[in-house]
Amino acid sequence: MIGVKRFTVSLPDKTFGQLEEIMNISEWPNRSQVISSLIRNEYLYLASLKNDELVAGSITLFYREDQRELLTKVSGIQRENIKEVINTTRILLEDNFIMEIIVVQGKVRRLEEIKKQFLQIKGVETGNLTLTTRILLPIQSK
């Protein structure tokens, strides 16, 4: 095959099982394509981080709504970062959990900092930042 390199990868049993599960529930027909896609996505993320590009994306948080002051702290971080926070949606889940999706745009490093601020709030269970190198169309103009 032209333009293809072969190499061997050793994985712990648990990680190999996760790779198999990804392959079984995704559109990829083989392990090579799964690994290729994962590497490509990670490379794009790291390249945009290195270059500190302007990007759009979302921060998805999961937390319990009954945690004292948590909603106030989440809203406070959004207000402090109003330049980067475009929109937010709170979705009620079972057992007093909330999934919050925050649409953001800005330099990659700044968005990573904002994500870390959210994750430092006691009661925030998980949070992920998903990015694209595409940016939002201008919202306002004079």
PDB file of C-alpha atoms in Angstrom:
ATOM      1  CA  MET A   1       0.000   0.000   0.000  1.00  0.00           C
ATOM      2  CA  ILE A   2       1.345   3.408  -0.971  1.00  0.00           C
ATOM      3  CA  GLY A   3       1.503   6.040   1.764  1.00  0.00           C
ATOM      4  CA  VAL A   4       0.719   3.669   4.608  1.00  0.00           C
ATOM      5  CA  LYS A   5       3.032   2.776   7.503  1.00  0.00           C
ATOM      6  CA  ARG A   6       2.618  -0.274   9.708  1.00  0.00           C
ATOM      7  CA  PHE A   7       3.522  -0.337  13.382  1.00  0.00           C
ATOM      8  CA  THR A   8       2.742  -2.441  16.425  1.00  0.00           C
ATOM      9  CA  VAL A   9       0.887  -1.079  19.440  1.00  0.00           C
ATOM     10  CA  SER A  10       0.779  -2.718  22.859  1.00  0.00           C
ATOM     11  CA  LEU A  11      -2.214  -1.825  25.026  1.00  0.00           C
ATOM     12  CA  PRO A  12      -3.319  -2.837  28.508  1.00  0.00           C
ATOM     13  CA  ASP A  13      -6.266  -5.255  28.444  1.00  0.00           C
ATOM     14  CA  LYS A  14      -8.722  -2.595  29.614  1.00  0.00           C
ATOM     15  CA  THR A  15      -7.629  -0.095  26.951  1.00  0.00           C
ATOM     16  CA  PHE A  16      -7.768  -2.773  24.257  1.00  0.00           C
ATOM     17  CA  GLY A  17     -11.318  -3.596  25.369  1.00  0.00           C
ATOM     18  CA  GLN A  18     -12.232   0.079  25.092  1.00  0.00           C
ATOM     19  CA  LEU A  19     -10.755   0.188  21.579  1.00  0.00           C
ATOM     20  CA  GLU A  20     -12.839  -2.839  20.623  1.00  0.00           C
ATOM     21  CA  GLU A  21     -15.949  -1.180  22.085  1.00  0.00           C
ATOM     22  CA  ILE A  22     -15.290   2.026  20.123  1.00  0.00           C
ATOM     23  CA  MET A  23     -14.974  -0.012  16.961  1.00  0.00           C
ATOM     24  CA  ASN A  24     -18.174  -1.956  17.660  1.00  0.00           C
ATOM     25  CA  ILE A  25     -20.337   1.125  18.292  1.00  0.00           C
ATOM     26  CA  SER A  26     -18.825   3.421  15.660  1.00  0.00           C
ATOM     27  CA  GLU A  27     -18.766   3.609  11.893  1.00  0.00           C
ATOM     28  CA  TRP A  28     -15.127   2.474  11.628  1.00  0.00           C
ATOM     29  CA  PRO A  29     -14.735  -0.992  10.140  1.00  0.00           C
ATOM     30  CA  ASN A  30     -11.310  -1.749  11.664  1.00  0.00           C
ATOM     31  CA  ARG A  31      -8.851  -0.815  14.430  1.00  0.00           C
ATOM     32  CA  SER A  32      -6.511   1.010  12.045  1.00  0.00           C
ATOM     33  CA  GLN A  33      -9.217   3.483  11.082  1.00  0.00           C
ATOM     34  CA  VAL A  34     -10.235   4.011  14.722  1.00  0.00           C
ATOM     35  CA  ILE A  35      -6.654   4.752  15.760  1.00  0.00           C
ATOM     36  CA  SER A  36      -6.081   6.948  12.698  1.00  0.00           C
ATOM     37  CA  SER A  37      -9.176   9.014  13.493  1.00  0.00           C
ATOM     38  CA  LEU A  38      -8.257   9.381  17.175  1.00  0.00           C
ATOM     39  CA  ILE A  39      -4.730  10.505  16.277  1.00  0.00           C
ATOM     40  CA  ARG A  40      -6.032  12.972  13.661  1.00  0.00           C
ATOM     41  CA  ASN A  41      -8.478  14.522  16.156  1.00  0.00           C
ATOM     42  CA  GLU A  42      -5.835  14.794  18.873  1.00  0.00           C
ATOM     43  CA  TYR A  43      -3.347  16.297  16.405  1.00  0.00           C
ATOM     44  CA  LEU A  44      -5.844  18.968  15.310  1.00  0.00           C
ATOM     45  CA  TYR A  45      -6.554  19.825  18.946  1.00  0.00           C
ATOM     46  CA  LEU A  46      -2.872  20.025  19.923  1.00  0.00           C
ATOM     47  CA  ALA A  47      -1.977  22.043  16.813  1.00  0.00           C
ATOM     48  CA  SER A  48      -4.733  24.564  17.549  1.00  0.00           C
ATOM     49  CA  LEU A  49      -3.590  24.726  21.196  1.00  0.00           C
ATOM     50  CA  LYS A  50       0.028  25.264  20.171  1.00  0.00           C
ATOM     51  CA  ASN A  51      -0.907  28.050  17.774  1.00  0.00           C
ATOM     52  CA  ASP A  52      -3.515  29.467  20.202  1.00  0.00           C
ATOM     53  CA  GLU A  53      -5.970  29.850  17.356  1.00  0.00           C
ATOM     54  CA  LEU A  54      -9.383  31.482  17.451  1.00  0.00           C
ATOM     55  CA  VAL A  55     -11.864  28.605  17.635  1.00  0.00           C
ATOM     56  CA  ALA A  56     -15.493  27.877  18.455  1.00  0.00           C
ATOM     57  CA  GLY A  57     -16.720  25.030  20.575  1.00  0.00           C
ATOM     58  CA  SER A  58     -18.664  23.933  23.595  1.00  0.00           C
ATOM     59  CA  ILE A  59     -18.006  23.191  27.226  1.00  0.00           C
ATOM     60  CA  THR A  60     -20.299  20.462  28.534  1.00  0.00           C
ATOM     61  CA  LEU A  61     -20.682  20.202  32.311  1.00  0.00           C
ATOM     62  CA  PHE A  62     -22.485  17.666  34.486  1.00  0.00           C
ATOM     63  CA  TYR A  63     -23.344  18.607  38.062  1.00  0.00           C
ATOM     64  CA  ARG A  64     -25.961  18.244  40.789  1.00  0.00           C
ATOM     65  CA  GLU A  65     -28.321  21.194  41.067  1.00  0.00           C
ATOM     66  CA  ASP A  66     -28.738  20.759  44.831  1.00  0.00           C
ATOM     67  CA  GLN A  67     -25.088  21.659  45.555  1.00  0.00           C
ATOM     68  CA  ARG A  68     -24.963  24.847  47.604  1.00  0.00           C
ATOM     69  CA  GLU A  69     -23.983  27.923  45.562  1.00  0.00           C
ATOM     70  CA  LEU A  70     -22.996  25.834  42.530  1.00  0.00           C
ATOM     71  CA  LEU A  71     -25.404  27.478  40.066  1.00  0.00           C
ATOM     72  CA  THR A  72     -24.290  30.917  41.255  1.00  0.00           C
ATOM     73  CA  LYS A  73     -20.624  30.009  40.730  1.00  0.00           C
ATOM     74  CA  VAL A  74     -21.274  28.576  37.246  1.00  0.00           C
ATOM     75  CA  SER A  75     -23.189  31.716  36.246  1.00  0.00           C
ATOM     76  CA  GLY A  76     -20.461  33.903  37.755  1.00  0.00           C
ATOM     77  CA  ILE A  77     -17.768  32.299  35.620  1.00  0.00           C
ATOM     78  CA  GLN A  78     -19.932  32.789  32.538  1.00  0.00           C
ATOM     79  CA  ARG A  79     -20.385  36.499  33.355  1.00  0.00           C
ATOM     80  CA  GLU A  80     -16.658  36.950  33.995  1.00  0.00           C
ATOM     81  CA  ASN A  81     -15.990  35.474  30.552  1.00  0.00           C
ATOM     82  CA  ILE A  82     -18.837  37.110  28.645  1.00  0.00           C
ATOM     83  CA  LYS A  83     -16.518  37.851  25.709  1.00  0.00           C
ATOM     84  CA  GLU A  84     -15.999  34.109  25.147  1.00  0.00           C
ATOM     85  CA  VAL A  85     -19.360  32.722  26.334  1.00  0.00           C
ATOM     86  CA  ILE A  86     -21.848  32.908  23.462  1.00  0.00           C
ATOM     87  CA  ASN A  87     -24.788  30.928  24.803  1.00  0.00           C
ATOM     88  CA  THR A  88     -25.696  28.374  27.440  1.00  0.00           C
ATOM     89  CA  THR A  89     -28.346  25.698  27.805  1.00  0.00           C
ATOM     90  CA  ARG A  90     -29.208  23.859  31.019  1.00  0.00           C
ATOM     91  CA  ILE A  91     -30.862  20.489  30.667  1.00  0.00           C
ATOM     92  CA  LEU A  92     -32.488  18.830  33.658  1.00  0.00           C
ATOM     93  CA  LEU A  93     -31.513  15.200  34.123  1.00  0.00           C
ATOM     94  CA  GLU A  94     -32.726  12.607  36.589  1.00  0.00           C
ATOM     95  CA  ASP A  95     -31.649  12.556  40.250  1.00  0.00           C
ATOM     96  CA  ASN A  96     -31.168  16.360  40.430  1.00  0.00           C
ATOM     97  CA  PHE A  97     -28.396  16.364  37.839  1.00  0.00           C
ATOM     98  CA  ILE A  98     -27.940  19.069  35.232  1.00  0.00           C
ATOM     99  CA  MET A  99     -26.143  18.925  31.910  1.00  0.00           C
ATOM    100  CA  GLU A 100     -25.045  22.393  30.884  1.00  0.00           C
ATOM    101  CA  ILE A 101     -23.817  23.112  27.382  1.00  0.00           C
ATOM    102  CA  ILE A 102     -21.927  26.373  27.024  1.00  0.00           C
ATOM    103  CA  VAL A 103     -21.189  27.593  23.497  1.00  0.00           C
ATOM    104  CA  VAL A 104     -17.848  29.397  23.461  1.00  0.00           C
ATOM    105  CA  GLN A 105     -15.518  31.134  21.050  1.00  0.00           C
ATOM    106  CA  GLY A 106     -12.040  32.482  21.663  1.00  0.00           C
ATOM    107  CA  LYS A 107      -8.378  31.578  21.748  1.00  0.00           C
ATOM    108  CA  VAL A 108      -7.790  27.920  22.595  1.00  0.00           C
ATOM    109  CA  ARG A 109      -5.755  28.592  25.735  1.00  0.00           C
ATOM    110  CA  ARG A 110      -8.381  30.969  27.095  1.00  0.00           C
ATOM    111  CA  LEU A 111     -11.160  28.420  26.547  1.00  0.00           C
ATOM    112  CA  GLU A 112      -9.064  25.774  28.333  1.00  0.00           C
ATOM    113  CA  GLU A 113      -8.679  28.181  31.284  1.00  0.00           C
ATOM    114  CA  ILE A 114     -12.433  28.746  31.406  1.00  0.00           C
ATOM    115  CA  LYS A 115     -13.063  24.985  31.375  1.00  0.00           C
ATOM    116  CA  LYS A 116     -10.627  24.565  34.281  1.00  0.00           C
ATOM    117  CA  GLN A 117     -12.480  27.270  36.246  1.00  0.00           C
ATOM    118  CA  PHE A 118     -15.701  25.276  35.899  1.00  0.00           C
ATOM    119  CA  LEU A 119     -14.005  22.016  36.895  1.00  0.00           C
ATOM    120  CA  GLN A 120     -12.643  23.613  40.085  1.00  0.00           C
ATOM    121  CA  ILE A 121     -16.169  24.229  41.391  1.00  0.00           C
ATOM    122  CA  LYS A 122     -17.056  21.734  44.082  1.00  0.00           C
ATOM    123  CA  GLY A 123     -19.918  19.598  42.785  1.00  0.00           C
ATOM    124  CA  VAL A 124     -19.068  19.739  39.072  1.00  0.00           C
ATOM    125  CA  GLU A 125     -18.686  16.053  38.255  1.00  0.00           C
ATOM    126  CA  THR A 126     -17.272  16.240  34.727  1.00  0.00           C
ATOM    127  CA  GLY A 127     -16.580  18.793  32.033  1.00  0.00           C
ATOM    128  CA  ASN A 128     -15.331  18.540  28.480  1.00  0.00           C
ATOM    129  CA  LEU A 129     -14.228  21.106  25.942  1.00  0.00           C
ATOM    130  CA  THR A 130     -14.959  20.262  22.312  1.00  0.00           C
ATOM    131  CA  LEU A 131     -13.436  22.508  19.660  1.00  0.00           C
ATOM    132  CA  THR A 132     -13.596  23.190  15.957  1.00  0.00           C
ATOM    133  CA  THR A 133     -11.315  25.411  13.926  1.00  0.00           C
ATOM    134  CA  ARG A 134     -14.421  26.959  12.376  1.00  0.00           C
ATOM    135  CA  ILE A 135     -15.632  30.161  14.033  1.00  0.00           C
ATOM    136  CA  LEU A 136     -19.058  31.711  14.484  1.00  0.00           C
ATOM    137  CA  LEU A 137     -20.350  34.293  12.057  1.00  0.00           C
ATOM    138  CA  PRO A 138     -20.386  37.832  13.458  1.00  0.00           C
ATOM    139  CA  ILE A 139     -23.312  38.237  15.846  1.00  0.00           C
ATOM    140  CA  GLN A 140     -23.450  42.017  15.726  1.00  0.00           C
ATOM    141  CA  SER A 141     -22.107  44.818  13.609  1.00  0.00           C
ATOM    142  CA  LYS A 142     -22.492  48.596  13.614  1.00  0.00           C
TER     143      LYS A 142
END
